[in-house]
CSV table of C-alpha atoms in Angstrom, one decimal:
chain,number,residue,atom,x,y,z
A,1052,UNK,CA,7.7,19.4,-23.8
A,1053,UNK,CA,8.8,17.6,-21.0
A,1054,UNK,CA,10.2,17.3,-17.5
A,1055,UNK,CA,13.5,17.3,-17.2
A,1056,UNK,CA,15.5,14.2,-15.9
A,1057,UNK,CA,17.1,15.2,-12.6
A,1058,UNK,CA,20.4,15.6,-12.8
A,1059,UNK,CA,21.9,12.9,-10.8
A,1060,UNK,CA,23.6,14.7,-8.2
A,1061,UNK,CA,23.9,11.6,-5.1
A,1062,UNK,CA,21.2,9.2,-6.4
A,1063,UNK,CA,19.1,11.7,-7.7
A,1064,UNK,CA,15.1,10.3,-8.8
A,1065,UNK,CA,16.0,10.0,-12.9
A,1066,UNK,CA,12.4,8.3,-13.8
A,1067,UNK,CA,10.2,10.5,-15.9
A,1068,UNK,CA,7.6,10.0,-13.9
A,1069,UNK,CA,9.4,10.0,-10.1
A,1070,UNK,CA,11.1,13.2,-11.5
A,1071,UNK,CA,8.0,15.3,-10.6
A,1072,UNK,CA,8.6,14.3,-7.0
A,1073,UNK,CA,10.9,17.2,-6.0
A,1074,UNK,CA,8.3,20.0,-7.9
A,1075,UNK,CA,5.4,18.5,-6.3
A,1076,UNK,CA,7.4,18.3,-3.0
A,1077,UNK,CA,8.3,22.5,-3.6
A,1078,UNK,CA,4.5,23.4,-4.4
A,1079,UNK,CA,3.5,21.1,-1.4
A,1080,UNK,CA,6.3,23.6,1.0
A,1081,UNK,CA,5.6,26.6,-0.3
A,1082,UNK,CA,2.2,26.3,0.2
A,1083,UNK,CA,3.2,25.6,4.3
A,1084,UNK,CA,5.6,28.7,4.0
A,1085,UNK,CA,2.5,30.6,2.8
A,1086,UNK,CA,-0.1,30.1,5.2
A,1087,UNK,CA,3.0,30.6,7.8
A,1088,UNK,CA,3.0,34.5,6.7
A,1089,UNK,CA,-0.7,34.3,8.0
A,1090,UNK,CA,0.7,32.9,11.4
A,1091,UNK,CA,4.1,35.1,12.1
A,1092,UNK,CA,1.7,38.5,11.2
A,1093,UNK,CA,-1.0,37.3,13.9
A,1094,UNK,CA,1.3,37.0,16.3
A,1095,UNK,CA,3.5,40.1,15.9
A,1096,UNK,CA,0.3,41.9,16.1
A,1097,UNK,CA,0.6,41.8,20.2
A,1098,UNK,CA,4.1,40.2,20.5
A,1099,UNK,CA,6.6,42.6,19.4
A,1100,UNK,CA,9.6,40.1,20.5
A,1101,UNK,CA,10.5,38.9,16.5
A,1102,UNK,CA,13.4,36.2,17.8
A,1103,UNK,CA,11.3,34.5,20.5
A,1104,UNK,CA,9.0,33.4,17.9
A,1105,UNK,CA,11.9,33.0,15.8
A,1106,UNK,CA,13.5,30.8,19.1
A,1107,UNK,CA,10.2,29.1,19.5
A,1108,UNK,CA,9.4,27.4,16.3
A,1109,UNK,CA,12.8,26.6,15.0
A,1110,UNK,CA,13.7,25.3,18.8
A,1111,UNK,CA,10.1,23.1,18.2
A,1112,UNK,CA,11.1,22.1,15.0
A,1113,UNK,CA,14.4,20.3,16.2
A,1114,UNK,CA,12.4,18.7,18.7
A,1115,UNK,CA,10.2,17.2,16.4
A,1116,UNK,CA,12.6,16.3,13.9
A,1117,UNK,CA,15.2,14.4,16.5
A,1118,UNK,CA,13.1,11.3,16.8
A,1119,UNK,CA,13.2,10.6,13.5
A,1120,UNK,CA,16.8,11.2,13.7
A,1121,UNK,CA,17.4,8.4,16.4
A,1122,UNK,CA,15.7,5.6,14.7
A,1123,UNK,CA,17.2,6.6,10.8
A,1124,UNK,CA,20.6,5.8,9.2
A,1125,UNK,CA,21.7,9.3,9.7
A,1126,UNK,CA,22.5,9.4,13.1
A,1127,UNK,CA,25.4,6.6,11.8
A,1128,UNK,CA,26.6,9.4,9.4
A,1129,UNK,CA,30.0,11.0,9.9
A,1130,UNK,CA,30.1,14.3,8.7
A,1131,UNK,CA,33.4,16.2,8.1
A,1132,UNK,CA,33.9,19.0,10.5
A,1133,UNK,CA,34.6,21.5,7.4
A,1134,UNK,CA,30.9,20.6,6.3
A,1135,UNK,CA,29.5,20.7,10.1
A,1136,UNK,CA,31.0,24.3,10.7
A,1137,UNK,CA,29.5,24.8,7.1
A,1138,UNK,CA,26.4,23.6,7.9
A,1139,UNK,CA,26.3,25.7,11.3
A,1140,UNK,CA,27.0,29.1,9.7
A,1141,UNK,CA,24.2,28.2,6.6
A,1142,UNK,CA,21.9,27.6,9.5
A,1143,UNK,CA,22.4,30.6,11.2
A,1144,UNK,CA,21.7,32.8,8.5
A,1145,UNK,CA,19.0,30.9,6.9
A,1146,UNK,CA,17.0,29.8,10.6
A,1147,UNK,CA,18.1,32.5,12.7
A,1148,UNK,CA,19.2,36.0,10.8
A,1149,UNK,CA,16.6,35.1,8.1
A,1150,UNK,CA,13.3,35.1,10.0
A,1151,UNK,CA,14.6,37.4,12.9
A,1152,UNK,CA,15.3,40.3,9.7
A,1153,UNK,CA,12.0,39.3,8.3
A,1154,UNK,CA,10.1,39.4,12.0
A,1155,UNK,CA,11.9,42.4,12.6
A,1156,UNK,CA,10.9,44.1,9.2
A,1157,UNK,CA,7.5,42.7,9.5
A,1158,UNK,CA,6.8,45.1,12.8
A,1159,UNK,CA,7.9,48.3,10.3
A,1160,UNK,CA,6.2,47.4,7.1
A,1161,UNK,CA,3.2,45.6,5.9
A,1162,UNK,CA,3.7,42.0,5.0
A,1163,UNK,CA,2.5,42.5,1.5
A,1164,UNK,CA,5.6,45.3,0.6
A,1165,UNK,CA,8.1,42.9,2.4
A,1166,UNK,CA,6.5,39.8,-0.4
A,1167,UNK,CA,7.3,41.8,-3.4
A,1168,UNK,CA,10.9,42.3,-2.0
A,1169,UNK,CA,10.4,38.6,-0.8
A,1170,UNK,CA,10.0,37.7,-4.4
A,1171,UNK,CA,13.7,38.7,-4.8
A,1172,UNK,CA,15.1,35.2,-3.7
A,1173,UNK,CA,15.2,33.3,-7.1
A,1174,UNK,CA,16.7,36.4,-9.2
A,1175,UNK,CA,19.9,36.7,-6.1
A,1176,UNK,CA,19.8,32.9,-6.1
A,1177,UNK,CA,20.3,32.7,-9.5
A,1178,UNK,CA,23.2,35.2,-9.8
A,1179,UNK,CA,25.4,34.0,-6.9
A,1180,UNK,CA,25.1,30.4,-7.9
A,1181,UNK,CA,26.6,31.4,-11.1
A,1182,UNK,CA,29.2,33.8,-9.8
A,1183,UNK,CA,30.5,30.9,-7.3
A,1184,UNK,CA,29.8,27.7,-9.9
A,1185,UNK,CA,27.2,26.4,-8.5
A,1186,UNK,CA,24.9,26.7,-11.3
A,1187,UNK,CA,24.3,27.6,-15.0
A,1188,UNK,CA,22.7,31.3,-15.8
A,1189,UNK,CA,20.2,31.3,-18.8
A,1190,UNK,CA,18.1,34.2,-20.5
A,1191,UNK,CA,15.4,32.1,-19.8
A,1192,UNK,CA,16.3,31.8,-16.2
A,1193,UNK,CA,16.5,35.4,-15.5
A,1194,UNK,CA,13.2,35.6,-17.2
A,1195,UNK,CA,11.2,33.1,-15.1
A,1196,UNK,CA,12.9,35.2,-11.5
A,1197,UNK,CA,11.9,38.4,-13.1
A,1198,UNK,CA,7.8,37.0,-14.2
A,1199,UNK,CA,7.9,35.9,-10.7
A,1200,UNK,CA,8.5,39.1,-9.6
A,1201,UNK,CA,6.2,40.7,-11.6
A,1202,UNK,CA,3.5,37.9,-10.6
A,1203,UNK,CA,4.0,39.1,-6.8
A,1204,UNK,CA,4.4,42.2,-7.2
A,1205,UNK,CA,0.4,42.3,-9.5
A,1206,UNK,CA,-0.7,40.2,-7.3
A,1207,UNK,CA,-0.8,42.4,-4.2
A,1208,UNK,CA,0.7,44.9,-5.7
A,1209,UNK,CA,-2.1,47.4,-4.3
A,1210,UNK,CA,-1.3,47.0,-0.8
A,1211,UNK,CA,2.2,46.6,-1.3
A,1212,UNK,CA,2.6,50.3,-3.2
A,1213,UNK,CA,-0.6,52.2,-1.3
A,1214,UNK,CA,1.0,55.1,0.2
A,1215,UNK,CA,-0.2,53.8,3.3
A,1216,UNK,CA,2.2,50.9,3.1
A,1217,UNK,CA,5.0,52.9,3.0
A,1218,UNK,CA,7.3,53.7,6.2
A,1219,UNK,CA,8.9,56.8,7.3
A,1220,UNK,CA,12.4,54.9,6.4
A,1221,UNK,CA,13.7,52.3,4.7
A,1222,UNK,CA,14.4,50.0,8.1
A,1223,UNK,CA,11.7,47.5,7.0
A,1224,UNK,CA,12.9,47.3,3.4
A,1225,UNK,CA,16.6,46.5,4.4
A,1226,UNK,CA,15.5,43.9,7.3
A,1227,UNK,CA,13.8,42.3,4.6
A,1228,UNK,CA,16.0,42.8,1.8
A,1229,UNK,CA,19.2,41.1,4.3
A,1230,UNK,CA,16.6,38.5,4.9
A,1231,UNK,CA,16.7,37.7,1.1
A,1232,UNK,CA,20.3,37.7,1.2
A,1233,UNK,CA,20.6,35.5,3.3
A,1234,UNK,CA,18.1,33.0,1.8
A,1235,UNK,CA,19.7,33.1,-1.4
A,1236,UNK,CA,23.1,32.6,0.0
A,1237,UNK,CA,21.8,29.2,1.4
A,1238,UNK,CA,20.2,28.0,-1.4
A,1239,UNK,CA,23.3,28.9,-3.6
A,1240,UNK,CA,25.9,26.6,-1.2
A,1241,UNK,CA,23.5,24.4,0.8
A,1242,UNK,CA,22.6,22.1,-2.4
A,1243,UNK,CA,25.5,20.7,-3.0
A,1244,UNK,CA,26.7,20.3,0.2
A,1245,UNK,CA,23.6,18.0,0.8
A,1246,UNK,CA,24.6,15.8,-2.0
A,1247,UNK,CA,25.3,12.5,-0.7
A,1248,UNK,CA,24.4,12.9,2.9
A,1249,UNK,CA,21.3,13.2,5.0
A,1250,UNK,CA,18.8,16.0,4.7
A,1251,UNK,CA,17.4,15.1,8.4
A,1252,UNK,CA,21.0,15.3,10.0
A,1253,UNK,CA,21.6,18.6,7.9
A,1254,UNK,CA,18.5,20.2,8.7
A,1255,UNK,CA,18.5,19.5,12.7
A,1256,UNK,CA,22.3,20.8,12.6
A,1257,UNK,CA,21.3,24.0,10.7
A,1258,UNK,CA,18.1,24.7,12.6
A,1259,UNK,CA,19.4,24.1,16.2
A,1260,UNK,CA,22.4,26.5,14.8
A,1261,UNK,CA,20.0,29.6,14.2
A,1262,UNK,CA,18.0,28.3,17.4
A,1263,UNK,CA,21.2,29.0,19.8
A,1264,UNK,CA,22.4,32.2,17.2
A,1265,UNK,CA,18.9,34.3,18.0
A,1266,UNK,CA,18.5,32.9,21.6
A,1267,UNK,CA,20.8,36.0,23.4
A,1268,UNK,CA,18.4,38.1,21.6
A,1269,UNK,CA,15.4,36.3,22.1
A,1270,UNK,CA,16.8,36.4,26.3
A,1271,UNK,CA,17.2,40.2,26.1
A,1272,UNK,CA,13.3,40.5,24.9
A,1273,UNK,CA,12.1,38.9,28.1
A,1274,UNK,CA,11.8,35.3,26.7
A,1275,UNK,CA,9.6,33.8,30.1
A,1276,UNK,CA,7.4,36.9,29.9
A,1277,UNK,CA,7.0,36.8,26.4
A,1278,UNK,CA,5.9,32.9,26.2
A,1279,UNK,CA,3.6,33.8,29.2
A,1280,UNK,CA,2.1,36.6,27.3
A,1281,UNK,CA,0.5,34.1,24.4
A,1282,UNK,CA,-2.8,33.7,24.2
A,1283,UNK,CA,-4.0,30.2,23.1
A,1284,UNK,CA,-4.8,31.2,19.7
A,1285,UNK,CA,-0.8,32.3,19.3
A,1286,UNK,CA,-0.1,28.6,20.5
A,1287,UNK,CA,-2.1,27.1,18.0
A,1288,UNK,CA,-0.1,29.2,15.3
A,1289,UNK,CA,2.8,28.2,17.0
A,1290,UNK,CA,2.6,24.6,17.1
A,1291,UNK,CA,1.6,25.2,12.9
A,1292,UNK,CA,4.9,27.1,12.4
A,1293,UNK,CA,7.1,25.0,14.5
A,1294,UNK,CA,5.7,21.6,12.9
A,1295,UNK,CA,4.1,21.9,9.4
A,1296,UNK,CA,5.4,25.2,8.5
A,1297,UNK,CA,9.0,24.2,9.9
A,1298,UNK,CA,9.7,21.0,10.3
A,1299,UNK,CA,8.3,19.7,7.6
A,1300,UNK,CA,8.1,22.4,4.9
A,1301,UNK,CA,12.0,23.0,5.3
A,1302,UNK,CA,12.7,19.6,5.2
A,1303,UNK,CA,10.8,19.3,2.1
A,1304,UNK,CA,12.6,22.4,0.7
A,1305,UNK,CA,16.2,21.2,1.7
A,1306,UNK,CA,15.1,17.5,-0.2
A,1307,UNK,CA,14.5,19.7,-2.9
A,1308,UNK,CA,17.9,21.9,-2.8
A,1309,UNK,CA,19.3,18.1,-2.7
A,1310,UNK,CA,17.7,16.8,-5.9
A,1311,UNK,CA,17.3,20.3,-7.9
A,1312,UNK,CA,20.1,23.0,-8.7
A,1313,UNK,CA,20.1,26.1,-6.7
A,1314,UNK,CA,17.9,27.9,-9.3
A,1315,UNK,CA,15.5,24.9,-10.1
A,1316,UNK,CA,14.2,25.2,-6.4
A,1317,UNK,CA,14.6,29.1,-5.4
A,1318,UNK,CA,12.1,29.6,-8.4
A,1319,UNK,CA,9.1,28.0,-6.5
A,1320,UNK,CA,9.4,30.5,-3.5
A,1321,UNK,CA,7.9,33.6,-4.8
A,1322,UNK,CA,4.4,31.8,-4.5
A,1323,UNK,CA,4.2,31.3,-1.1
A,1324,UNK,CA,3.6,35.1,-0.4
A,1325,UNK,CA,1.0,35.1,-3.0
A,1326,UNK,CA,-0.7,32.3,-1.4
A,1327,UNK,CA,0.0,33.9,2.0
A,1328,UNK,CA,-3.1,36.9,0.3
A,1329,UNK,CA,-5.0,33.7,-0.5
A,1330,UNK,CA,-4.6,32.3,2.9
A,1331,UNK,CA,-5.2,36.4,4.3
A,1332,UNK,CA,-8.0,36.7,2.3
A,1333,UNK,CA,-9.6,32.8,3.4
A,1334,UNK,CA,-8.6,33.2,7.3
A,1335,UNK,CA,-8.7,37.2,8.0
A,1336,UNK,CA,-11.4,38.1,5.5
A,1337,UNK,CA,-8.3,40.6,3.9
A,1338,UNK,CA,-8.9,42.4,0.4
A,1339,UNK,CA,-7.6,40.2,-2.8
A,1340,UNK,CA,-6.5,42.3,-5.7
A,1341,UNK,CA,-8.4,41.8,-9.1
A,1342,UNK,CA,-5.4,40.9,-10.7
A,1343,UNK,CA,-4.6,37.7,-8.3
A,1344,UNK,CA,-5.0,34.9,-10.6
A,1345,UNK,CA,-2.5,37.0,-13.2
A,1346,UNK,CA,-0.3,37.7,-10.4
A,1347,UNK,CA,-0.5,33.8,-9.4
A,1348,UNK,CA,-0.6,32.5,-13.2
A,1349,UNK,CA,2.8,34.7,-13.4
A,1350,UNK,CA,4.8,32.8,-10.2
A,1351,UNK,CA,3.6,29.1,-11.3
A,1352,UNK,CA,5.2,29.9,-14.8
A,1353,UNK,CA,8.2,31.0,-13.4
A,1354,UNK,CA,9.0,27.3,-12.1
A,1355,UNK,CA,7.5,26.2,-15.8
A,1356,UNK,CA,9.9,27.7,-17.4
A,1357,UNK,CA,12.6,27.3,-15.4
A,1358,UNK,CA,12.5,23.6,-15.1
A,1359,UNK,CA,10.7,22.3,-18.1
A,1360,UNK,CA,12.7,21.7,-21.2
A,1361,UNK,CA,12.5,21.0,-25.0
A,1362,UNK,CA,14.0,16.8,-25.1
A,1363,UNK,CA,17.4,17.5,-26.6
A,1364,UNK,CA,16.7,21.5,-26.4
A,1365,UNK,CA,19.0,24.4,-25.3
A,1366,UNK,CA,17.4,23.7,-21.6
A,1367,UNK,CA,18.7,20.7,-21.0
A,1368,UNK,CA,19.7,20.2,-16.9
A,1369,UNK,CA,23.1,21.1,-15.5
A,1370,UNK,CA,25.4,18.0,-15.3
A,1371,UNK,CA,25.8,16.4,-12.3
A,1372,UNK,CA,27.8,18.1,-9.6
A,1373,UNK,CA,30.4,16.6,-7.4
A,1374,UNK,CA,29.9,16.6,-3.9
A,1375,UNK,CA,32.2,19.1,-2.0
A,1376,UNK,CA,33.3,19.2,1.8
C-alpha cells in the first residue's frame, strides 16, 4: 500500500514522501475545527446573537490574514472577475450562511445531534462533485463517507439520540443540514478554482465576502451591545476561533482543496466533531461514550481508504484537472 501521488493539478507536491503534506496539513485543521466546536458552544451559552460571532471571527480572520497578503506574490495576482464573483458567492455560503445555520441550529439542538448530521459533508461532497465533473465516484468512496458516518455517529452517538437531545421540531436539524449543504457545495467547486492561483488572496476574498453577507444580521442583533456583553473568557475563545480555528485552519483546508480532489479532502472533516467530545470531555469535564476510540478508529479510516491506494490498483488518483474561470 501506498500513498498516492497527488494529482498534479497547478504544481501539485508529486514526491512520495512531500505527498503526505496535504493529509497531515487536513488532520492538523480539523483538529482546530474541533476544539472550535468547544469555543462556538461556550459562547452561545450566554450570547444568543449566532452571526456576531459569526461577524467577529471571520472579520478577525481577514485581519490577520491581510498582512501576509501585502508582503506575498498574491497581491500582484490578477484574478478574472468571473472567478472573483465566483469566489464571493463560495464565500458567502461557506463563511457566512454556513456558520450562521450551524450557530443558529446550535441554539435548538445539542452540538453532538448537529455532528452526526455534520458528518454528512463528505457523502454530499462526494455526490455533487460527480454530478458536476468535478470528481470520480467509487464503491470505495461511498464507503469511507458512510464509515465516517457511522464513526460519528458511535462515537457520541448516546448524546446525539437521548431523547433528551431531541427538539420539539426539526428547525435545528435543517439549520444544520443547509449548513452541510453549503459546505459541500464549496468543496465541490472551490478546488479547482484554486488551481493555479493563490490560496491567501482566495481565502481573504471568500471570508471578507461572508463577513459583509451576515453583517445586516449581525446589526439587527445589537452588534455594540453584544460585543459589550462578552466576558473575558468569550474573548479568549474569540481570538482562538478568529486566529487558529480560522485563519489558519481554513487556510490549511483550502491548501488542501487546492492539492486534493473534492472528495480526497471532505473525507477528513467528520473527525473534527469527534475530537470536539475529546476536546468537551478534556476542557468541560463532558461524558465520553465507551465506544469513542471505535467511533474515532471509524473517521481516520475513512480518509485511509479514501486516499490510499494499491500502486497500479483500481484506486489510482483522478487525472489532473484543468483550471477553469
Amino acid at each position: 500500500m501506498a500513498l498516492p501521488e497527488v494529482h498534479p493539478q497547478g504544481g501539485k507536491i508529486s514526491h512520495p514522501v512531500s505527498a503526505l503534506l496535504p493529509h497531515l496539513a487536513l488532520l492538523f485543521a480539523v483538529m482546530l475545527l474541533g476544539l472550535s466546536f468547544v469555543g462556538v458552544r461556550a459562547i452561545m451559552a450566554d450570547n444568543e446573537a449566532p452571526a456576531t460571532l459569526g461577524f467577529l471571527r471571520y472579520g478577525l480572520a481577514v485581519l490577520i490574514l491581510l498582512p501576509f497578503l501585502l508582503g506575498a506574490k498574491a497581491k500582484r495576482q490578477k484574478l478574472p472577475l468571473n472567478v472573483i464573483l465566483i469566489i464571493i458567492l463560495l464565500g458567502v455560503l461557506q463563511f457566512g450562511l454556513f456558520h450562521l445555520f450551524i450557530n443558529t441550529a446550535l441554539e435548538k439542538i445539542t452540538a453532538s445531534r448537529g455532528a452526526v448530521i455534520f458528518a454528512l459533508i463528505p457523502i454530499m461532497t462526494m455526490l455533487l462533485a460527480a454530478a458536476t465533473g468535478r470528481d470520480t465516484l467509487t464503491s470505495l468512496k461511498l464507503f469511507a463517507a458512510i464509515l465516517s458516518i457511522i464513526g460519528v455517529a458511535v462515537a457520541i452517538g448516546e448524546k446525539a439520540f437521548a431523547p433528551e437531545a431531541a427538539s420539539k421540531s426539526w428547525t435545528g436539524e435543517l439549520l444544520f443540514f443547509m449548513a452541510v449543504c453549503c459546505g459541500s457545495i464549496y468543496n465541490t467547486f472551490s478546488s479547482r478554482l484554486m488551481q493555479n492561483r493563490s490560496v491567501l488572496l482566495m481565502t481573504i476574498i471568500g471570508m471578507g465576502a461572508g463577513t459583509m453577507a451576515i453583517f445586516p444580521v449581525a446589526y439587527s442583533e445589537g452588534l455594540s451591545s453584544v460585543l459589550t456583553g462578552y466576558t473575558t473568557k468569550d474573548w479568549m475563545w474569540i481570538f482562538y476561533l478568529s486566529g487558529p480555528a480560522a485563519a489558519v485552519s481554513l487556510l490549511i483546508f483550502n491548501w488542501g482543496l487546492q492539492q486534493l480532489s473534492p472528495s480526497q479532502t471532505a473525507i477528513y472533516v467528520p473527525i473534527a466533531p469527534i475530537l470536539a467530545a475529546a476536546f468537551g470531555a478534556l476542557i468541560l469535564n463532558e461524558h465520553l461514550s465507551q465506544l469513542f476510540l471505535v467511533g474515532l478508529g471509524c473517521a481516520v479510516a475513512g480518509p485511509i481508504l479514501v486516499n490510499w491506494r494499491r500502486r497500479g490498483g483500481v484506486n489510482s488518483p483522478a487525472p489532473p484537472e484543468r483550471p477553469q474561470n
